[in-house]
Short mmCIF file of C-alpha atoms and ligand atoms in Angstrom, two decimals:
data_model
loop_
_atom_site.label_atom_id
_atom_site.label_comp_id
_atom_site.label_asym_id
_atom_site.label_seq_id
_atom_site.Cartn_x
_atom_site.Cartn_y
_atom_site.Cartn_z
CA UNK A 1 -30.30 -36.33 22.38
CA UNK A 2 -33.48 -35.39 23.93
CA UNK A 3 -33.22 -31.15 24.95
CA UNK A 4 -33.70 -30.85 28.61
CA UNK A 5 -36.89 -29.17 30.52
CA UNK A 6 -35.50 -24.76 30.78
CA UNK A 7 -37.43 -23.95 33.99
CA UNK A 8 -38.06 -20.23 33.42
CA UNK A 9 -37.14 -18.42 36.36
CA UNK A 10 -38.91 -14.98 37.17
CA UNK A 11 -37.76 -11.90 38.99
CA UNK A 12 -37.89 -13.38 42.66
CA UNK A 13 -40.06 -10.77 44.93
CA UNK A 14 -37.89 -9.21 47.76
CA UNK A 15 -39.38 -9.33 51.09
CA UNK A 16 -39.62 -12.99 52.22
CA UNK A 17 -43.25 -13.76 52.45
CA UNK A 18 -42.42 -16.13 55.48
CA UNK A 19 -40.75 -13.39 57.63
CA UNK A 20 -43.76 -10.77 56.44
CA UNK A 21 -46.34 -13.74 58.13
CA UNK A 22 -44.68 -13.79 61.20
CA UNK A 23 -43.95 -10.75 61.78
CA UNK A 24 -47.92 -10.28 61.20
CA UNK A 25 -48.41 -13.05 64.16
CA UNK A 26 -46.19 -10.96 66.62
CA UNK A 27 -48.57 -8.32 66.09
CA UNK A 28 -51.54 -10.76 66.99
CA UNK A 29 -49.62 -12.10 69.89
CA UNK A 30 -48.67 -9.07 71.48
CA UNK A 31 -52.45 -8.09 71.52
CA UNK A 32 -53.81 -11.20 72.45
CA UNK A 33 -51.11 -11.46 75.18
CA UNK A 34 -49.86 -14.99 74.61
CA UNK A 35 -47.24 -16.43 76.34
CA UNK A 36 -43.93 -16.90 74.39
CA UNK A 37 -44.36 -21.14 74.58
CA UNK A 38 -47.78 -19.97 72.69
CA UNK A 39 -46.26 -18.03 70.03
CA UNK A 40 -43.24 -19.88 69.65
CA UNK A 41 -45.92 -23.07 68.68
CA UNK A 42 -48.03 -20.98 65.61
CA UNK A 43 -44.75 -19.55 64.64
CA UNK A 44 -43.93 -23.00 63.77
CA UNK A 45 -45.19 -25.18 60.81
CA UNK A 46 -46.04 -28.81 62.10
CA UNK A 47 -44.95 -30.67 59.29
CA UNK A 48 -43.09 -29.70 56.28
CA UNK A 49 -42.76 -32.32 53.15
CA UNK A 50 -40.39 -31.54 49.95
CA UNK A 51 -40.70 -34.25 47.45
CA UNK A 52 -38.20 -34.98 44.16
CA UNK A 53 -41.18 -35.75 41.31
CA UNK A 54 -39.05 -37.33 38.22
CA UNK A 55 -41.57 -36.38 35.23
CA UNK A 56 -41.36 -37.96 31.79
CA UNK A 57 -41.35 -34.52 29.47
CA UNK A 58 -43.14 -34.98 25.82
CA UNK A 59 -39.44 -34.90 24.58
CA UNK A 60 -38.82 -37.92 25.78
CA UNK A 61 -36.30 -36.50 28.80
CA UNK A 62 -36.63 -36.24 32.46
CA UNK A 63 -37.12 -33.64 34.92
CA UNK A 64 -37.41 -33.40 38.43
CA UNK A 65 -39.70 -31.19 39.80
CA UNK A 66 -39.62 -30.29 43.33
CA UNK A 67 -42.67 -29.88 45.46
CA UNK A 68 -43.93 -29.23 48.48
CA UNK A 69 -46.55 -29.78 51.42
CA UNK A 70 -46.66 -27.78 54.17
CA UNK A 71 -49.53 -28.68 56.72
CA UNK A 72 -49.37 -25.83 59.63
CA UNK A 73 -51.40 -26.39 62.23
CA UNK A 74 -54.48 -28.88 62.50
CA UNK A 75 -55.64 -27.81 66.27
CA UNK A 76 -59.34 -26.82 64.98
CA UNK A 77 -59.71 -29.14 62.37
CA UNK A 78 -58.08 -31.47 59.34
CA UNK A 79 -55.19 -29.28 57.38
CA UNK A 80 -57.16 -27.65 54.06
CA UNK A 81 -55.21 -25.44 51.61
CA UNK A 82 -54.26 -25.22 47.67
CA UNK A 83 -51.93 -26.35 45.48
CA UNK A 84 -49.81 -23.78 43.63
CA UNK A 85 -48.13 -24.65 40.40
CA UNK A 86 -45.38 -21.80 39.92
CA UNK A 87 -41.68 -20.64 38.68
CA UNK A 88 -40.82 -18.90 41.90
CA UNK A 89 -43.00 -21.13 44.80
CA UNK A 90 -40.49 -21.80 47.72
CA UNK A 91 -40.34 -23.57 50.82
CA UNK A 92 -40.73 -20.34 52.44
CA UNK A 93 -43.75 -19.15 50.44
CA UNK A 94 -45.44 -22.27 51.06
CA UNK A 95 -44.80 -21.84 54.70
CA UNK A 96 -46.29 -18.48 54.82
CA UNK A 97 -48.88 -19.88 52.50
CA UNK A 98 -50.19 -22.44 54.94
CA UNK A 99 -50.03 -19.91 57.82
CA UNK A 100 -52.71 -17.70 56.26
CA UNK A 101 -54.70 -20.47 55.99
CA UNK A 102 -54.44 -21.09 59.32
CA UNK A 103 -55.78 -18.10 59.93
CA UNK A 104 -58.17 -17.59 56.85
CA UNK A 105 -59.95 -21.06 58.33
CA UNK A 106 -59.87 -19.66 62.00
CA UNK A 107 -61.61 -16.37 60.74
CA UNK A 108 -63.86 -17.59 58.75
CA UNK A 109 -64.99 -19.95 61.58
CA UNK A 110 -65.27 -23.34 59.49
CA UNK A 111 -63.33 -26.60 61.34
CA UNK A 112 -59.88 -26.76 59.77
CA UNK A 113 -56.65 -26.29 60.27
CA UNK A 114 -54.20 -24.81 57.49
CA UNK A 115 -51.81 -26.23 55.16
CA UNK A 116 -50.36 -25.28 51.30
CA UNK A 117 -48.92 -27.29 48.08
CA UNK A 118 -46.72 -26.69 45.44
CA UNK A 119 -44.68 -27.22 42.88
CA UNK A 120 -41.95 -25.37 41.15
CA UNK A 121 -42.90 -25.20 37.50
CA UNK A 122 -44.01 -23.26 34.70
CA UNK A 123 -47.36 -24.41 33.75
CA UNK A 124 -47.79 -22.00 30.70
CA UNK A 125 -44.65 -24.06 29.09
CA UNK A 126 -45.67 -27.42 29.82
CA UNK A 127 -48.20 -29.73 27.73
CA UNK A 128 -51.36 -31.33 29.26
CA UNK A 129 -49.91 -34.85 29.44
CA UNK A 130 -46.65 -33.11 31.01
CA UNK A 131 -48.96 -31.55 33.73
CA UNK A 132 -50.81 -34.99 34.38
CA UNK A 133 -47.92 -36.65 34.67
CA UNK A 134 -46.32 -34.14 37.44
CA UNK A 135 -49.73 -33.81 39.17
CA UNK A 136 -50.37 -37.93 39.53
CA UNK A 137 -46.61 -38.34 40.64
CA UNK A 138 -46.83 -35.68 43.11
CA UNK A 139 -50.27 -36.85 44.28
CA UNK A 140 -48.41 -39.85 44.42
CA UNK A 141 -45.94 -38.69 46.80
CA UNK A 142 -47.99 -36.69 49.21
CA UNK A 143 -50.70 -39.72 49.03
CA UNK A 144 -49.82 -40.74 52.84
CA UNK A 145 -49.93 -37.07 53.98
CA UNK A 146 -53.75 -36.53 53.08
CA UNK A 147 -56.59 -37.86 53.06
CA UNK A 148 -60.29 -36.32 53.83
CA UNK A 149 -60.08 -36.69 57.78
CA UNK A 150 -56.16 -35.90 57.60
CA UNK A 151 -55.02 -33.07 55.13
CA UNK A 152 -57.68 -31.44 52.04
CA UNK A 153 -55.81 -29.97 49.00
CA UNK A 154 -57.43 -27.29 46.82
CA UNK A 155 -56.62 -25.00 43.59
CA UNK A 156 -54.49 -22.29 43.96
CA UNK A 157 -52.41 -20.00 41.51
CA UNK A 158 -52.22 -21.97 38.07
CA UNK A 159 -54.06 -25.11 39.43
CA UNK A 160 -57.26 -25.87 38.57
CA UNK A 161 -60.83 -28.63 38.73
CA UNK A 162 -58.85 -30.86 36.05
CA UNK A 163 -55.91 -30.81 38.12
CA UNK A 164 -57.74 -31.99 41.57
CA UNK A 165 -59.63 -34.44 39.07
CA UNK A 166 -56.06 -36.14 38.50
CA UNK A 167 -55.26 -36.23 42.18
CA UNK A 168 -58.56 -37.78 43.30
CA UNK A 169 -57.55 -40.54 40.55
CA UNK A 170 -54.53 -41.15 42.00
CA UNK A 171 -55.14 -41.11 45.55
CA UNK A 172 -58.56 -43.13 45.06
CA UNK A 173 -56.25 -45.81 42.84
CA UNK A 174 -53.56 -45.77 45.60
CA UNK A 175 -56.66 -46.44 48.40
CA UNK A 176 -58.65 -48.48 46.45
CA UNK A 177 -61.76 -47.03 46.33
CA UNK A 178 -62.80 -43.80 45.02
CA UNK A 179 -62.38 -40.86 47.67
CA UNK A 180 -63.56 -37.49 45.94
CA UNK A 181 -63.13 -36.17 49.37
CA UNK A 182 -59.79 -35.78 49.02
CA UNK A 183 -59.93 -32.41 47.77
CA UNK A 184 -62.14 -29.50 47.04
CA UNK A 185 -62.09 -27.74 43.95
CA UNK A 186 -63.25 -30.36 41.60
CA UNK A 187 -65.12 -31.14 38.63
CA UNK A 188 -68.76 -30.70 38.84
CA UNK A 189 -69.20 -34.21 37.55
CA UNK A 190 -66.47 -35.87 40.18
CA UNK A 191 -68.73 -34.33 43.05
CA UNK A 192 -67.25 -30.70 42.96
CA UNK A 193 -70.10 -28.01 44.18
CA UNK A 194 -72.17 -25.72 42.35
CA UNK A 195 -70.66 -21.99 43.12
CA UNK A 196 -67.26 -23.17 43.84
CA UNK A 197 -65.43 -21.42 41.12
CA UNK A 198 -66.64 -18.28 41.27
CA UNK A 199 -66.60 -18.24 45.51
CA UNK A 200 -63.00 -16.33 46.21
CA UNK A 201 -64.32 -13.74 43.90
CA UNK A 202 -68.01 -13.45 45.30
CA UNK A 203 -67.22 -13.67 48.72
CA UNK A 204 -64.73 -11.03 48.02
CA UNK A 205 -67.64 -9.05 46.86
CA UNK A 206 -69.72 -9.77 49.40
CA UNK A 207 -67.03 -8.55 52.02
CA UNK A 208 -66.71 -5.38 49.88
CA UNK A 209 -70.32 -4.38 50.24
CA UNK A 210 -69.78 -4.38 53.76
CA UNK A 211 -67.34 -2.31 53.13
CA UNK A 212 -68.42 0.11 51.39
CA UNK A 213 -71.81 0.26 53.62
CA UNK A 214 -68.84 1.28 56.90
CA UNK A 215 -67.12 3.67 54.83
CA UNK A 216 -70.68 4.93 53.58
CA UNK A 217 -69.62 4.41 49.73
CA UNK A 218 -72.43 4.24 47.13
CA UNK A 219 -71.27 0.97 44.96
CA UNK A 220 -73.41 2.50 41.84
CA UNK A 221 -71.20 5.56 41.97
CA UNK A 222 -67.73 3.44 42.56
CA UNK A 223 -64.95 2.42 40.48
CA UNK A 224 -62.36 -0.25 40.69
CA UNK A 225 -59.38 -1.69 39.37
CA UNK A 226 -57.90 -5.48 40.02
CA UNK A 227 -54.42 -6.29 39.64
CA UNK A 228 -54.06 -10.21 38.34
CA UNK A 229 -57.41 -10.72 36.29
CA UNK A 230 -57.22 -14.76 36.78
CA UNK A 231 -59.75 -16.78 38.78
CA UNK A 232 -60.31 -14.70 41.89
CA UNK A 233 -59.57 -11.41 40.20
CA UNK A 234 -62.21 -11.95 37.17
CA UNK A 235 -64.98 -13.32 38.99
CA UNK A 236 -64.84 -10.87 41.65
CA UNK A 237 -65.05 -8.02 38.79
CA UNK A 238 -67.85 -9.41 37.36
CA UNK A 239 -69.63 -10.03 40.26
CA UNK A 240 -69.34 -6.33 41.73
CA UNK A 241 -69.63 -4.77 38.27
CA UNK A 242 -73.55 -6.62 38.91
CA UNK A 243 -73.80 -3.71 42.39
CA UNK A 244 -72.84 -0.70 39.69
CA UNK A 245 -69.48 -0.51 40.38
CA UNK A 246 -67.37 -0.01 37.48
CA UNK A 247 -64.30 -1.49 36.27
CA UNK A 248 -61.19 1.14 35.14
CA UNK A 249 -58.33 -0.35 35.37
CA UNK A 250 -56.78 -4.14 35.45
CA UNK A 251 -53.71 -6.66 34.51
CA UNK A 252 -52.26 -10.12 34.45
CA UNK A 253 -48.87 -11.06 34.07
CA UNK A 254 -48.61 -9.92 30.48
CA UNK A 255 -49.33 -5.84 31.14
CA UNK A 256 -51.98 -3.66 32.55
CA UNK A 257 -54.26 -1.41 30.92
CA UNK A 258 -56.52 1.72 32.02
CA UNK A 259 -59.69 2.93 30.34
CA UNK A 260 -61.82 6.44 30.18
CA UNK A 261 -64.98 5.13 30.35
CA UNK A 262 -65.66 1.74 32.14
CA UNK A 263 -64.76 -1.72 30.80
CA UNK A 264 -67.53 -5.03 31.03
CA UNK A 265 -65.96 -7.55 33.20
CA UNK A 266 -67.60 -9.84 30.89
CA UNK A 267 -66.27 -8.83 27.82
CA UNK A 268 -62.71 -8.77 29.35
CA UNK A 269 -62.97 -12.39 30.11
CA UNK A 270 -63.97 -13.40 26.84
CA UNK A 271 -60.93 -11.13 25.56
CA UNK A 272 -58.10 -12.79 28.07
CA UNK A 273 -59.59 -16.16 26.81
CA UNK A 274 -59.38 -15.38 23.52
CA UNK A 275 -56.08 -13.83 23.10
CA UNK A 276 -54.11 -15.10 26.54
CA UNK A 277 -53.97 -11.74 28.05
CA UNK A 278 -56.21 -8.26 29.03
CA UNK A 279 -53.37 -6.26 27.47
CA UNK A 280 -54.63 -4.75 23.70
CA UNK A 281 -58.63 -4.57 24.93
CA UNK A 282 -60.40 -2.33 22.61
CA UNK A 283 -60.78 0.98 24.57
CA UNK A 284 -58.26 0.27 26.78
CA UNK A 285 -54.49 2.27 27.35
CA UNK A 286 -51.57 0.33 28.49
CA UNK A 287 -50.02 1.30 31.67
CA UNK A 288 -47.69 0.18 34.26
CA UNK A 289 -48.25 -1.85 36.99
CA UNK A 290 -47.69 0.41 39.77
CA UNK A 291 -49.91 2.95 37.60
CA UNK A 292 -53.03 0.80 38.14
CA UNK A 293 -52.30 0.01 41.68
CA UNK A 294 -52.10 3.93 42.44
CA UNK A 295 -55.29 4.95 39.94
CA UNK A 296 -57.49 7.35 41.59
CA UNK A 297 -60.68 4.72 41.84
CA UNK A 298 -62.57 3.61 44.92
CA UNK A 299 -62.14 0.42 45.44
CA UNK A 300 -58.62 -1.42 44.36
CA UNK A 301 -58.52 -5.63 44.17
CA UNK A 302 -54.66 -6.99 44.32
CA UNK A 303 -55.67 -10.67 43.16
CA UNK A 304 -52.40 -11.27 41.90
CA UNK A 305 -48.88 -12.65 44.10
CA UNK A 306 -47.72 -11.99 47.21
CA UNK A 307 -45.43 -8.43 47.57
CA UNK A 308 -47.49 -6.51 45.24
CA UNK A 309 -47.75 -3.84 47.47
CA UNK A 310 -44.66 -2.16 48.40
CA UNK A 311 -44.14 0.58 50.67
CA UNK A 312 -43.48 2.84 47.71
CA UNK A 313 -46.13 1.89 46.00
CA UNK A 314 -48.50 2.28 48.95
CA UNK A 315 -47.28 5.50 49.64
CA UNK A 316 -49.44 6.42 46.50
CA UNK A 317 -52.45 4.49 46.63
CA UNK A 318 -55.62 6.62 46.02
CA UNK A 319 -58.65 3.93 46.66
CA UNK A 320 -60.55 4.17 49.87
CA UNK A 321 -60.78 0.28 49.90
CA UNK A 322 -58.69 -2.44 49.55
CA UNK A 323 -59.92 -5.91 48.80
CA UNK A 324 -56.85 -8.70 48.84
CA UNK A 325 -58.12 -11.17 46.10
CA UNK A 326 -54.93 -12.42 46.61
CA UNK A 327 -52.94 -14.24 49.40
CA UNK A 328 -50.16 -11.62 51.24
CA UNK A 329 -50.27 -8.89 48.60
CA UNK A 330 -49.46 -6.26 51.38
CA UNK A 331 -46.33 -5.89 53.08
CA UNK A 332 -46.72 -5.42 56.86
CA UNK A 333 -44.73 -2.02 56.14
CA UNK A 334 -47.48 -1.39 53.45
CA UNK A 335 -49.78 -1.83 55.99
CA UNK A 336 -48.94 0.94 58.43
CA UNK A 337 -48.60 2.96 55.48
CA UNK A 338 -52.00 2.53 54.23
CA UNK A 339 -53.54 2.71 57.74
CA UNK A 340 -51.92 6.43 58.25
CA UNK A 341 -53.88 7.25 54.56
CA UNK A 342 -56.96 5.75 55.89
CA UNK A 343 -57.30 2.89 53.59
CA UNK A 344 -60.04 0.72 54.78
CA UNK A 345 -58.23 -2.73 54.09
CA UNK A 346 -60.10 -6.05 54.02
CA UNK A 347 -57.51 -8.12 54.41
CA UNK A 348 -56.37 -11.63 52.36
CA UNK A 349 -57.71 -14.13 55.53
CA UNK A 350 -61.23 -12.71 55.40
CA UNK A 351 -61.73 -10.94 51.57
CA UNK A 352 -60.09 -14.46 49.73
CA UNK A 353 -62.01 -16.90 52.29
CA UNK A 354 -64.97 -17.15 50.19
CA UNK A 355 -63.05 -19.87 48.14
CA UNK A 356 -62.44 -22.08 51.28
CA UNK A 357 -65.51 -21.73 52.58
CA UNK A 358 -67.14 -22.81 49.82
CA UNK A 359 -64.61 -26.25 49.92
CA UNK A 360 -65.84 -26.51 53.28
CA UNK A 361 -69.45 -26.73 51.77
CA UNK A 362 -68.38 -29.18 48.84
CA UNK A 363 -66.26 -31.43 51.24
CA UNK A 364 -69.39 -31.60 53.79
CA UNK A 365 -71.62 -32.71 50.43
CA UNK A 366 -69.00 -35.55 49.87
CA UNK A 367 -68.83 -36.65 53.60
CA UNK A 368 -72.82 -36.60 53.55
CA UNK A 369 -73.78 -38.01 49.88
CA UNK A 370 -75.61 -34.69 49.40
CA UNK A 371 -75.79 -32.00 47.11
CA UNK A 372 -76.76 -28.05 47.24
CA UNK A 373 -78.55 -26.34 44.88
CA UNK A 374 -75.66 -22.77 43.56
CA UNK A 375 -78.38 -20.67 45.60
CA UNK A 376 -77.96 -22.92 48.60
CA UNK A 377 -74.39 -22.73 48.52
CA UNK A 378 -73.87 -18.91 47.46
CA UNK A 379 -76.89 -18.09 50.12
CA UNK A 380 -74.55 -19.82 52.80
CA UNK A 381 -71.54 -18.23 51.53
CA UNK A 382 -73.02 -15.16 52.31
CA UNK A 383 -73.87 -15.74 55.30
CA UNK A 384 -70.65 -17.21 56.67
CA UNK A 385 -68.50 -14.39 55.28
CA UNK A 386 -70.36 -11.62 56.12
CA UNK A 387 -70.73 -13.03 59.76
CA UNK A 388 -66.86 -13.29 59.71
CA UNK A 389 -66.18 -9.49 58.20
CA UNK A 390 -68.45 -8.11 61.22
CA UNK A 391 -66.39 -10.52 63.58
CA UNK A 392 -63.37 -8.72 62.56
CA UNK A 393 -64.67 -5.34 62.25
CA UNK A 394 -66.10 -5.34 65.75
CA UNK A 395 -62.45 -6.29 67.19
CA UNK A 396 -61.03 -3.54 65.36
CA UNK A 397 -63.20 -0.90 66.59
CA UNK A 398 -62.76 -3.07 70.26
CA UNK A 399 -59.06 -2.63 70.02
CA UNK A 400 -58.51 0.20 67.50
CA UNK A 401 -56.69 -1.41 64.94
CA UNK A 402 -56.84 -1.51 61.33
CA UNK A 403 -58.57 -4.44 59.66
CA UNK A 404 -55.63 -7.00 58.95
CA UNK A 405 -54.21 -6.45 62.99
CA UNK A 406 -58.41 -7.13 63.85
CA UNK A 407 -58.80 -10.30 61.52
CA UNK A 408 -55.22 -11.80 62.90
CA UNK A 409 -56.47 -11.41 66.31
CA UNK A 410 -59.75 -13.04 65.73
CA UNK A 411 -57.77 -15.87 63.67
CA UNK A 412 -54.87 -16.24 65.53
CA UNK A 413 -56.77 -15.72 68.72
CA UNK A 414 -59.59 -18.82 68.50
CA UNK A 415 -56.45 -21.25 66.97
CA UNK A 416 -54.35 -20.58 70.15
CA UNK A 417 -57.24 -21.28 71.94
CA UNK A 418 -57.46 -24.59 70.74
CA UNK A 419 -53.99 -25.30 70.83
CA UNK A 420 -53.83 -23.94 74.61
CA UNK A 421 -57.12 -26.33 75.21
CA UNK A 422 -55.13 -29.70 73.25
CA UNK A 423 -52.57 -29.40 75.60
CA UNK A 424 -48.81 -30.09 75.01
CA UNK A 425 -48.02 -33.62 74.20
CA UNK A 426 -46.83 -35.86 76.07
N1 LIG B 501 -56.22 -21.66 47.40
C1 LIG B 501 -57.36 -21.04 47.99
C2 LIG B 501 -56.93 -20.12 49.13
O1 LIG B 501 -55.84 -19.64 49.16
C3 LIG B 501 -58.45 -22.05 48.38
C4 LIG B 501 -58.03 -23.05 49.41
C5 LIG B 501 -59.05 -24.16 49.64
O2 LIG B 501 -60.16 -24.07 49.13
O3 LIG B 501 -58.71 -25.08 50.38
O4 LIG B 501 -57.71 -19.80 49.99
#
């Protein structure tokens, strides 16, 4: 008899990431004053989808995979958010999820609304047919939930161009004609744009150098460590090791490792590709996780999972800038923590936007039949997020708050306008 599919759970993190998202809005909403009919409305996902996705596994079994779609809120614009493909994805992290996207699209001032995917799985374990198989079937089952005028999926943790290539081929065989914009993130060839998979990490870099220029920190002279050297986490090292920062410190799931003298983002890639992991780089010492989070460097990336950051770790944190590479690293306890030590955090919604943004640009080529040159694109990028860190900077220094409490009220604050301008139906 065929062996059945072991799903490989991993620790689960503690705080629930929903719970840690709203109790981020209450902050918003007691600044921005809204009413509790308001609040009550973005506390509240619009739609939430779990679908049963029976895959045929190489071993000739089945397994059923369960997946989700959460699309948020669509006031400003069509739902746009990943796809994660993960062991410990929930309902509830999805929810959160596709709140911060809310927000992330709100801040960053492009016309959508928010919304997340995902799948409980273990991609590492599975084979590439296995993969198609639970992509196109969950494509499959989503398929009248999006659409480019109704809901955009994107990569996210573990998902990646090949994977969007897959759902495009589904959803265009399910409409009948070929739709690329269905989703951002794809293949160059299948009308994906130049600069879109290196965008979280640049436009993380670009919001750092504002950064630094506020806090009046020389990036030649600074050092930095990233937690989770994947997608976001790589590309923003080698992108700010390019200003003279220098890299001391990073991880991935396997370990993390520290080094004397300063370690070439480059060569680090090639390493992880080579042998799966950063862990065993020549030059490098291993160390824990919590000892690279609390090294005594400038600038610190968490481009890992949500929860990273716990209060106890916090309480040790020696960088002068944070830059959330990933989505909800930071605990809102975390937060005041950091904010007594004068951390100077750039927060998920407007440091990770840069990868949105940049699926705003590639959807807007598909909907027009054009294409930008990678200067074009990483010229607007640039542009866009920069305009967005000021946005949020200037609302902290308005209303004295540190950086995540600014960029929730500038998100939060032009999505309940919308909502407040819709009108309550019927
Ligand atoms: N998954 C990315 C994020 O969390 C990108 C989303 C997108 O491009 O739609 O922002």
């Amino acid at each position: 008899m065929a062996q059945k599919y072991e799903l490989r759970q991993m620790n689960q993190p503690k705080p629930n990431p929903f719970d840690n998202a709203l109790e981020q809005l209450r902050i918003a909403a007691e600044y921005l004053k809204l009413d509790e009919g308001l609040h009550q409305m973005l506390a509240s996902p619009k739609r939430q989808l779990t679908v049963s996705l029976p895959v045929k596994m190489d071993n000739g079994s089945i397994h059923v995979f369960t997946g989700y779609r959460v699309q948020y809120n669509d006031a400003r614009g069509p739902f746009k958010g990943g796809i994660r493909y993960h062991p410990n994805v929930s309902l509830d992290e999805v929810k959160a999820l596709s709140a911060w996207m809310t927000w992330k699209t709100s801040v960053a001032n492009i016309p959508y609304g928010g919304a997340k995917g995902g799948i409980i799985c273990d991609p590492k374990h599975m084979s590439q047919g296995e993969l198609e198989r639970m992509t196109r079937r969950y494509a499959a089952a989503i398929a009248p939930l999006i659409g480019p005028y109704k809901d955009i999926p994107a990569p996210d943790v573990y998902t990646n161009a090949q994977i969007m290539a897959w759902i495009v081929d589904t959803y265009s065989t399910l409409e009948g004609y070929m739709t690329p914009g269905v989703v951002t993130g794809k293949p160059i060839s299948l009308g994906g744009s130049l600069g879109r998979d290196k965008a979280t990490g640049r436009g993380a870099v670009f919001c750092t150098v504002e950064a630094a220029k506020v806090n009046k920190i020389d990036l030649k002279k600074a050092t930095f460590a990233v937690q989770g050297y994947g997608n976001a986490g790589s590309f923003f090292a080698e992108i700010l090791q390019t200003y003279g920062a220098k890299m001391m410190g990073a991880s991935d799931s396997r370990g993390a490792i520290a080094s004397k003298t300063p370690m070439d983002a480059d060569k680090l890639i090639a390493y992880k590709a080579k042998t799966g992991s950063v862990v065993g780089f020549p030059g490098s010492q291993p160390i824990s996780d919590k000892e690279l989070l609390q090294m005594d460097v400038d600038i610190l990336s968490p481009a890992a999972l949500e929860n990273s950051i716990l209060p106890d770790t916090a309480k040790g944190i020696k960088a002068k800038i944070i830059t959330e590479c990933a989505n909800g690293p930071t605990t809102p306890e975390s937060d005041k923590i950091l904010h007594a030590n004068k951390v100077f955090m750039i927060p998920d919604i407007l440091a990770n936007s840069g990868g949105v943004i940049v699926s705003y640009l590639e959807w807007v080529q598909n909907l027009e039949r054009i294409g930008w040159s990678e200067a074009e694109v990483n010229d607007m990028l640039e542009k866009k997020i920069t305009g967005a860190f000021h946005d949020v900077h200037a609302a902290s220094l308005k209303h004295g708050t540190d950086m995540r409490t600014a960029a929730m009220i500038v998100g939060v604050g032009r999505v309940a306008e919308a909502v407040k301008t819709l009108g309550t139906f019927p």
